Protein backbone atom coordinates (compact mmCIF):
# COMPACT_ATOMS: atom_id res chain seq x y z
CA MET A 1 -62.22 25.75 22.87
CA ASN A 2 -58.80 26.18 21.66
CA SER A 3 -57.39 29.36 21.48
CA ILE A 4 -54.66 31.28 19.18
CA LYS A 5 -52.07 30.88 21.59
CA THR A 6 -52.13 27.19 21.15
CA TYR A 7 -51.60 27.46 17.42
CA ARG A 8 -48.76 30.48 17.89
CA PHE A 9 -46.23 28.42 16.48
CA GLN A 10 -48.22 27.68 12.89
CA PHE A 11 -49.37 31.71 12.66
CA ILE A 12 -45.62 32.26 13.15
CA ILE A 13 -44.69 30.02 10.37
CA LEU A 14 -47.39 31.15 8.14
CA ALA A 15 -46.55 35.04 8.58
CA VAL A 16 -43.02 34.52 8.08
CA LEU A 17 -43.95 32.63 5.03
CA LEU A 18 -46.20 35.37 3.81
CA ILE A 19 -43.53 37.79 3.90
CA ILE A 20 -41.21 35.60 1.95
CA PHE A 21 -43.52 34.95 -0.61
CA PHE A 22 -44.60 38.90 -0.73
CA LEU A 23 -40.77 39.59 -1.64
CA ILE A 24 -40.09 37.25 -3.97
CA ASN A 25 -43.49 38.01 -6.11
CA ILE A 26 -42.25 41.44 -6.18
CA SER A 27 -38.67 40.35 -7.02
CA LEU A 28 -39.34 38.16 -9.80
CA GLY A 29 -40.92 38.90 -13.10
CA SER A 30 -39.29 40.27 -16.83
CA VAL A 31 -37.31 42.20 -14.87
CA ASN A 32 -35.64 40.71 -11.67
CA ILE A 33 -34.91 42.87 -8.78
CA PRO A 34 -32.96 41.78 -5.93
CA ILE A 35 -34.78 41.57 -2.80
CA LYS A 36 -32.32 43.68 -1.00
CA GLU A 37 -33.01 46.33 -3.24
CA ILE A 38 -36.92 45.70 -2.82
CA ILE A 39 -36.32 45.96 1.08
CA ASN A 40 -34.57 49.57 0.59
CA SER A 41 -37.16 50.97 -1.53
CA LEU A 42 -39.84 49.67 0.84
CA ILE A 43 -38.18 51.50 3.91
CA GLY A 44 -37.32 54.41 1.66
CA ASN A 45 -33.81 54.07 0.98
CA GLU A 46 -32.03 54.74 -2.18
CA ILE A 47 -32.04 51.98 -4.70
CA GLU A 48 -29.38 50.95 -7.79
CA LYS A 49 -31.93 52.18 -10.32
CA GLN A 50 -34.27 54.38 -10.51
CA SER A 51 -36.29 52.18 -12.91
CA TRP A 52 -36.92 49.32 -10.43
CA GLN A 53 -38.18 52.11 -7.88
CA TYR A 54 -40.94 52.85 -10.98
CA ILE A 55 -41.66 49.25 -11.36
CA ILE A 56 -41.96 48.28 -7.67
CA LEU A 57 -44.29 51.13 -6.83
CA ASN A 58 -46.47 51.15 -10.02
CA TYR A 59 -46.76 47.63 -11.07
CA ARG A 60 -45.29 45.02 -8.63
CA LEU A 61 -46.52 46.60 -5.64
CA PRO A 62 -50.01 46.86 -6.24
CA LYS A 63 -50.11 43.53 -7.81
CA ALA A 64 -48.79 41.85 -4.60
CA PHE A 65 -51.02 43.56 -2.45
CA THR A 66 -53.97 42.74 -4.98
CA ALA A 67 -52.98 38.96 -4.64
CA ILE A 68 -53.09 39.04 -0.64
CA LEU A 69 -57.07 40.64 -0.63
CA VAL A 70 -58.24 37.83 -3.40
CA GLY A 71 -56.73 34.93 -1.74
CA SER A 72 -57.77 35.83 1.49
CA GLY A 73 -61.32 37.31 0.58
CA LEU A 74 -61.71 34.08 -1.72
CA SER A 75 -60.92 31.83 1.22
CA VAL A 76 -62.75 33.02 3.60
CA SER A 77 -65.64 33.04 1.75
CA GLY A 78 -65.03 29.58 1.25
CA LEU A 79 -65.18 28.62 4.55
CA LEU A 80 -68.39 30.73 5.32
CA MET A 81 -69.95 28.59 2.64
CA GLN A 82 -68.55 25.49 3.32
CA THR A 83 -69.43 25.99 6.89
CA LEU A 84 -73.48 27.40 6.06
CA PHE A 85 -74.15 24.63 3.70
CA ARG A 86 -71.83 21.83 5.85
CA ASN A 87 -70.58 20.71 2.31
CA PRO A 88 -67.05 20.42 1.61
CA LEU A 89 -67.30 21.35 -2.37
CA ALA A 90 -69.12 24.74 -1.43
CA GLY A 91 -66.89 27.69 -2.66
CA PRO A 92 -66.96 31.47 -2.44
CA PHE A 93 -69.15 31.47 -5.97
CA VAL A 94 -71.84 28.94 -5.10
CA LEU A 95 -74.56 31.47 -4.63
CA GLY A 96 -73.97 32.21 -8.36
CA ILE A 97 -72.27 35.61 -7.24
CA SER A 98 -69.37 35.06 -9.87
CA SER A 99 -71.80 33.82 -12.60
CA GLY A 100 -73.92 37.51 -11.59
CA ALA A 101 -70.74 39.20 -12.41
CA SER A 102 -69.75 37.60 -15.52
CA LEU A 103 -73.34 38.25 -17.00
CA GLY A 104 -72.73 42.05 -16.55
CA VAL A 105 -69.69 41.79 -18.49
CA ALA A 106 -70.82 39.89 -20.82
CA ILE A 107 -73.73 42.56 -21.36
CA LEU A 108 -71.48 45.31 -21.28
CA ILE A 109 -68.94 43.60 -23.78
CA MET A 110 -71.17 41.59 -26.26
CA GLY A 111 -74.45 43.59 -25.74
CA SER A 112 -76.82 44.19 -28.51
CA SER A 113 -75.01 47.25 -30.70
CA LEU A 114 -77.42 50.11 -30.19
CA PHE A 115 -77.18 49.55 -26.35
CA ALA A 116 -72.94 49.67 -27.17
CA SER A 117 -73.65 52.82 -29.16
CA ILE A 118 -75.56 54.57 -26.72
CA PHE A 119 -72.83 54.31 -23.67
CA SER A 120 -69.47 53.93 -26.00
CA SER A 121 -68.18 56.53 -24.03
CA PHE A 122 -68.44 54.91 -20.65
CA PHE A 123 -67.43 51.43 -22.30
CA LEU A 124 -64.34 52.92 -23.32
CA SER A 125 -63.27 53.58 -19.65
CA GLY A 126 -61.21 51.77 -17.34
CA ILE A 127 -63.69 51.16 -14.56
CA SER A 128 -66.45 50.30 -16.91
CA ILE A 129 -66.03 46.12 -16.62
CA THR A 130 -65.45 46.78 -12.85
CA ILE A 131 -68.82 48.42 -12.61
CA ALA A 132 -70.62 46.07 -14.59
CA ALA A 133 -69.61 43.14 -12.61
CA THR A 134 -70.68 44.63 -9.54
CA MET A 135 -74.40 45.32 -10.87
CA GLY A 136 -74.21 41.61 -12.01
CA SER A 137 -73.24 40.41 -8.99
CA PHE A 138 -75.75 42.90 -6.92
CA LEU A 139 -78.60 41.61 -8.91
CA VAL A 140 -77.76 38.17 -8.05
CA LEU A 141 -77.74 38.73 -4.35
CA LEU A 142 -80.95 40.58 -4.25
CA SER A 143 -82.30 37.41 -5.66
CA ILE A 144 -80.76 35.18 -3.38
CA PHE A 145 -82.02 37.57 -0.29
CA VAL A 146 -85.58 37.22 -1.65
CA VAL A 147 -85.34 33.58 -1.88
CA ALA A 148 -83.55 33.17 1.35
CA ASN A 149 -86.75 35.27 2.87
CA LYS A 150 -89.09 32.43 1.28
CA VAL A 151 -86.59 29.21 2.01
CA LYS A 152 -86.03 27.77 5.39
CA ASP A 153 -84.07 25.05 4.06
CA THR A 154 -80.31 25.88 3.68
CA MET A 155 -79.96 22.98 1.19
CA ALA A 156 -82.49 24.43 -0.69
CA LEU A 157 -80.95 27.89 -0.98
CA LEU A 158 -77.63 25.96 -1.94
CA ILE A 159 -79.64 24.58 -5.02
CA ILE A 160 -81.29 27.55 -6.11
CA GLY A 161 -78.13 29.55 -5.91
CA LEU A 162 -76.99 26.81 -8.42
CA MET A 163 -79.65 27.14 -10.73
CA PHE A 164 -78.96 30.89 -10.24
CA GLY A 165 -75.54 30.28 -11.82
CA SER A 166 -76.91 28.00 -14.49
CA ILE A 167 -79.42 30.87 -15.94
CA THR A 168 -76.64 33.48 -15.85
CA THR A 169 -74.27 30.86 -17.64
CA ALA A 170 -77.05 30.08 -20.22
CA VAL A 171 -77.53 33.69 -20.92
CA VAL A 172 -73.69 34.30 -21.13
CA SER A 173 -73.57 31.44 -23.90
CA VAL A 174 -76.45 33.12 -25.87
CA LEU A 175 -74.72 36.11 -25.88
CA SER A 176 -71.44 34.74 -26.87
CA TYR A 177 -73.13 32.80 -29.89
CA PHE A 178 -73.98 35.97 -31.34
CA THR A 179 -71.27 38.30 -30.84
CA SER A 180 -67.94 39.15 -32.84
CA LYS A 181 -64.89 37.36 -32.23
CA GLU A 182 -63.19 40.32 -31.23
CA LYS A 183 -66.07 41.01 -28.32
CA LEU A 184 -65.62 37.13 -27.47
CA GLN A 185 -62.05 37.30 -27.20
CA GLN A 186 -62.39 40.67 -24.83
CA TYR A 187 -64.62 38.69 -22.72
CA ILE A 188 -62.46 35.44 -22.67
CA PHE A 189 -59.31 37.65 -21.43
CA TRP A 190 -61.58 38.95 -18.78
CA SER A 191 -62.55 35.66 -17.47
CA PHE A 192 -58.71 34.69 -17.03
CA GLY A 193 -58.66 36.69 -14.09
CA SER A 194 -55.96 39.52 -13.87
CA LEU A 195 -54.40 40.81 -10.44
CA GLY A 196 -52.38 43.50 -12.17
CA ASN A 197 -54.79 46.13 -13.69
CA LEU A 198 -55.47 47.55 -10.54
CA SER A 199 -54.79 51.41 -9.51
CA TRP A 200 -53.79 52.46 -5.91
CA SER A 201 -57.04 54.02 -5.85
CA GLN A 202 -59.03 50.88 -7.10
CA LEU A 203 -56.95 49.02 -4.59
CA LEU A 204 -57.92 51.04 -1.63
CA LEU A 205 -61.99 50.49 -2.66
CA LEU A 206 -60.98 47.06 -2.94
CA PHE A 207 -59.06 46.79 0.55
CA THR A 208 -62.20 48.45 2.21
CA LEU A 209 -64.50 46.28 0.70
CA PHE A 210 -62.26 43.40 2.24
CA ILE A 211 -62.33 44.86 5.71
CA ILE A 212 -66.36 45.16 5.79
CA GLY A 213 -66.49 41.61 4.72
CA ILE A 214 -63.99 40.47 6.98
CA LEU A 215 -65.68 42.85 10.29
CA ILE A 216 -68.85 41.33 9.20
CA THR A 217 -67.66 37.52 9.19
CA ILE A 218 -65.50 38.35 12.82
CA THR A 219 -69.38 38.98 14.01
CA VAL A 220 -70.74 35.56 13.11
CA LEU A 221 -67.74 33.54 14.26
CA LYS A 222 -69.95 32.02 16.88
CA PRO A 223 -72.81 31.16 15.01
CA LEU A 224 -70.40 29.45 12.62
CA ASN A 225 -69.04 27.42 15.08
CA ALA A 226 -72.64 26.33 16.11
CA PHE A 227 -73.91 25.85 12.67
CA LEU A 228 -71.04 22.90 12.22
CA LEU A 229 -73.64 20.48 14.63
CA GLY A 230 -76.79 21.42 12.70
CA GLU A 231 -79.36 24.52 12.32
CA ASN A 232 -81.40 23.06 15.20
CA TYR A 233 -78.55 22.78 17.62
CA ALA A 234 -77.46 26.33 16.66
CA GLN A 235 -81.13 27.71 17.38
CA SER A 236 -81.24 25.74 20.62
CA MET A 237 -77.50 27.77 21.70
CA GLY A 238 -79.38 30.72 20.97
CA VAL A 239 -78.38 31.61 17.67
CA GLN A 240 -80.59 33.42 15.38
CA LEU A 241 -80.73 31.66 12.06
CA LYS A 242 -82.26 33.92 9.64
CA LYS A 243 -80.04 36.89 10.80
CA SER A 244 -76.80 34.74 10.79
CA ARG A 245 -77.80 33.35 7.19
CA TYR A 246 -78.23 37.09 6.05
CA LEU A 247 -74.93 38.25 7.70
CA ILE A 248 -73.21 35.27 6.31
CA ILE A 249 -74.45 36.06 2.56
CA ILE A 250 -73.77 39.30 2.91
CA ALA A 251 -70.11 39.12 4.25
CA THR A 252 -69.64 36.24 1.34
CA SER A 253 -71.14 38.40 -1.17
CA ILE A 254 -69.04 41.52 -0.33
CA LEU A 255 -65.64 39.76 -0.53
CA ALA A 256 -66.58 37.40 -3.52
CA GLY A 257 -68.25 40.00 -5.39
CA SER A 258 -65.85 42.96 -5.29
CA ILE A 259 -63.02 40.41 -6.03
CA THR A 260 -64.69 39.36 -9.06
CA ALA A 261 -65.40 42.69 -9.86
CA PHE A 262 -62.03 43.74 -9.90
CA ALA A 263 -59.93 41.04 -10.65
CA GLY A 264 -62.14 38.60 -12.83
CA PRO A 265 -63.36 35.16 -11.79
CA ILE A 266 -60.55 33.04 -10.04
CA ALA A 267 -61.21 29.70 -9.22
CA PHE A 268 -60.52 26.85 -6.44
CA ILE A 269 -58.46 29.22 -4.42
CA GLY A 270 -61.69 29.44 -2.30
CA LEU A 271 -62.45 25.98 -2.36
CA ALA A 272 -58.91 24.53 -1.75
CA VAL A 273 -57.47 26.76 1.48
CA PRO A 274 -60.18 26.23 3.82
CA HIS A 275 -59.69 22.33 3.55
CA LEU A 276 -55.82 22.64 3.86
CA THR A 277 -56.35 25.36 6.74
CA ARG A 278 -58.11 22.39 8.79
CA GLN A 279 -55.58 19.93 8.07
CA LEU A 280 -52.66 22.29 9.30
CA PHE A 281 -54.50 23.44 12.11
CA ASN A 282 -56.41 20.29 13.28
CA THR A 283 -59.52 22.41 14.27
CA GLN A 284 -63.28 23.44 13.50
CA ASN A 285 -63.27 26.72 15.63
CA HIS A 286 -63.59 29.56 13.22
CA HIS A 287 -62.09 31.81 16.09
CA ILE A 288 -58.88 29.99 14.68
CA LEU A 289 -59.66 29.07 11.29
CA LEU A 290 -60.31 32.91 10.11
CA PRO A 291 -56.82 34.23 10.58
CA ALA A 292 -55.12 31.30 9.63
CA THR A 293 -57.45 30.97 6.37
CA ILE A 294 -56.44 34.92 5.34
CA LEU A 295 -52.79 34.20 6.00
CA PHE A 296 -53.14 30.60 4.07
CA GLY A 297 -55.02 32.07 1.24
CA ALA A 298 -52.65 34.90 0.64
CA ILE A 299 -49.95 32.84 0.69
CA LEU A 300 -51.05 30.42 -1.93
CA MET A 301 -52.25 33.53 -4.01
CA LEU A 302 -48.68 35.08 -4.02
CA ILE A 303 -47.24 31.35 -5.15
CA CYS A 304 -49.85 31.45 -8.00
CA ASP A 305 -49.28 34.70 -9.20
CA THR A 306 -45.65 34.19 -8.90
CA ILE A 307 -45.91 31.09 -11.17
CA ALA A 308 -48.36 33.31 -13.38
CA GLN A 309 -45.57 35.68 -14.14
CA LEU A 310 -43.01 33.07 -15.56
CA PRO A 311 -40.09 34.96 -14.19
CA THR A 312 -37.51 35.95 -16.46
CA SER A 313 -40.14 36.26 -19.34
CA GLU A 314 -41.97 38.89 -20.42
CA TYR A 315 -45.10 36.85 -21.07
CA SER A 316 -47.82 36.01 -18.15
CA LEU A 317 -50.04 32.98 -17.76
CA PRO A 318 -53.68 33.67 -17.02
CA ILE A 319 -53.87 33.78 -13.07
CA ASN A 320 -57.25 31.29 -13.50
CA ALA A 321 -55.30 28.80 -15.12
CA ILE A 322 -52.72 28.45 -12.27
CA THR A 323 -55.11 28.31 -9.54
CA SER A 324 -57.17 25.78 -11.39
CA ILE A 325 -53.96 23.71 -12.14
CA ILE A 326 -52.85 24.09 -8.34
CA GLY A 327 -56.28 23.85 -6.68
CA ALA A 328 -58.05 20.82 -8.44
CA PRO A 329 -54.99 18.28 -7.68
CA VAL A 330 -55.67 19.51 -4.00
CA VAL A 331 -59.48 19.10 -3.99
CA ILE A 332 -58.82 15.51 -5.39
CA TRP A 333 -56.34 14.84 -2.82
CA LEU A 334 -58.84 15.68 -0.02
CA LEU A 335 -61.48 13.54 -1.52
CA VAL A 336 -59.57 10.24 -2.27
CA ARG A 337 -57.78 10.81 1.52
CA LYS A 338 -60.98 11.23 3.45
CA ARG A 339 -63.92 9.21 1.58
CA LYS A 340 -66.52 11.23 4.11
CA MET A 341 -65.54 14.87 5.09
CA VAL A 342 -67.56 15.89 8.25
CA PHE A 343 -68.48 19.49 9.03
């Protein structure tokens, strides 16, 4: 079994790239800030313009940290799902978590006028969409747990998760058909995803949930390695299948659900990064893949966010569009390069 020391050079390269793209991400935008001034700001030294200090601390820094958490969390979720189902095209939202969040937000924004009138003051609060997305994800999670308790076949659980996603998507489509264009536009803007809407307190909550999800993932690293050779092999190695499956689903739900609630549905990062990590490290050992995936996901998300900012422009492209433009060709390339991907 390979150790982290074997891949020391790759980890050093990823850590350096993470720092570089973190600084570049903060530097570029509608107002370009020299990297030297950013470093001075971060270490507490005086900088040339106080307006830069305000921009860094209140806008750029929270957004960069959000990008790191979102990229890392979605990538780890994708790694968990691909290993559990031994399916190279499984992503963090394959169980319908994202669809559940979308349904919660759709009901909030595009629900009946009576429902809206009763809770109109609540709807106007900034945290309402996050709560709605969380509730939608939680309801889907409960449904998945009920099904997982009845179904022993992991592939059947995968298909049922996809069906949950189809059902929630259908309900969202019906709500979209009957809603006003203003509310539909609001929902569409949410579906684009955003990394720049989190306050420091919201970022702290997202970080807490991220840490919980990662800690749960650490407890199932050994079962994840065993799952690569099939559930029968894992059981022969002493792995408790039901307990491990529950823990993997919980970790994925916490990571993917919280990220969707705070940043919206962001595509392809969770699907593409685990494959890219395996290509770079050439290992299936999850003790190596977990930290590598965290770093790789953070770097790729920072790059996507930097591109989305349209440097020197006051406009910002939807982050979901950028991740799809980058992620889709990666998945196509992987499938073309390897006709059969073994898990």
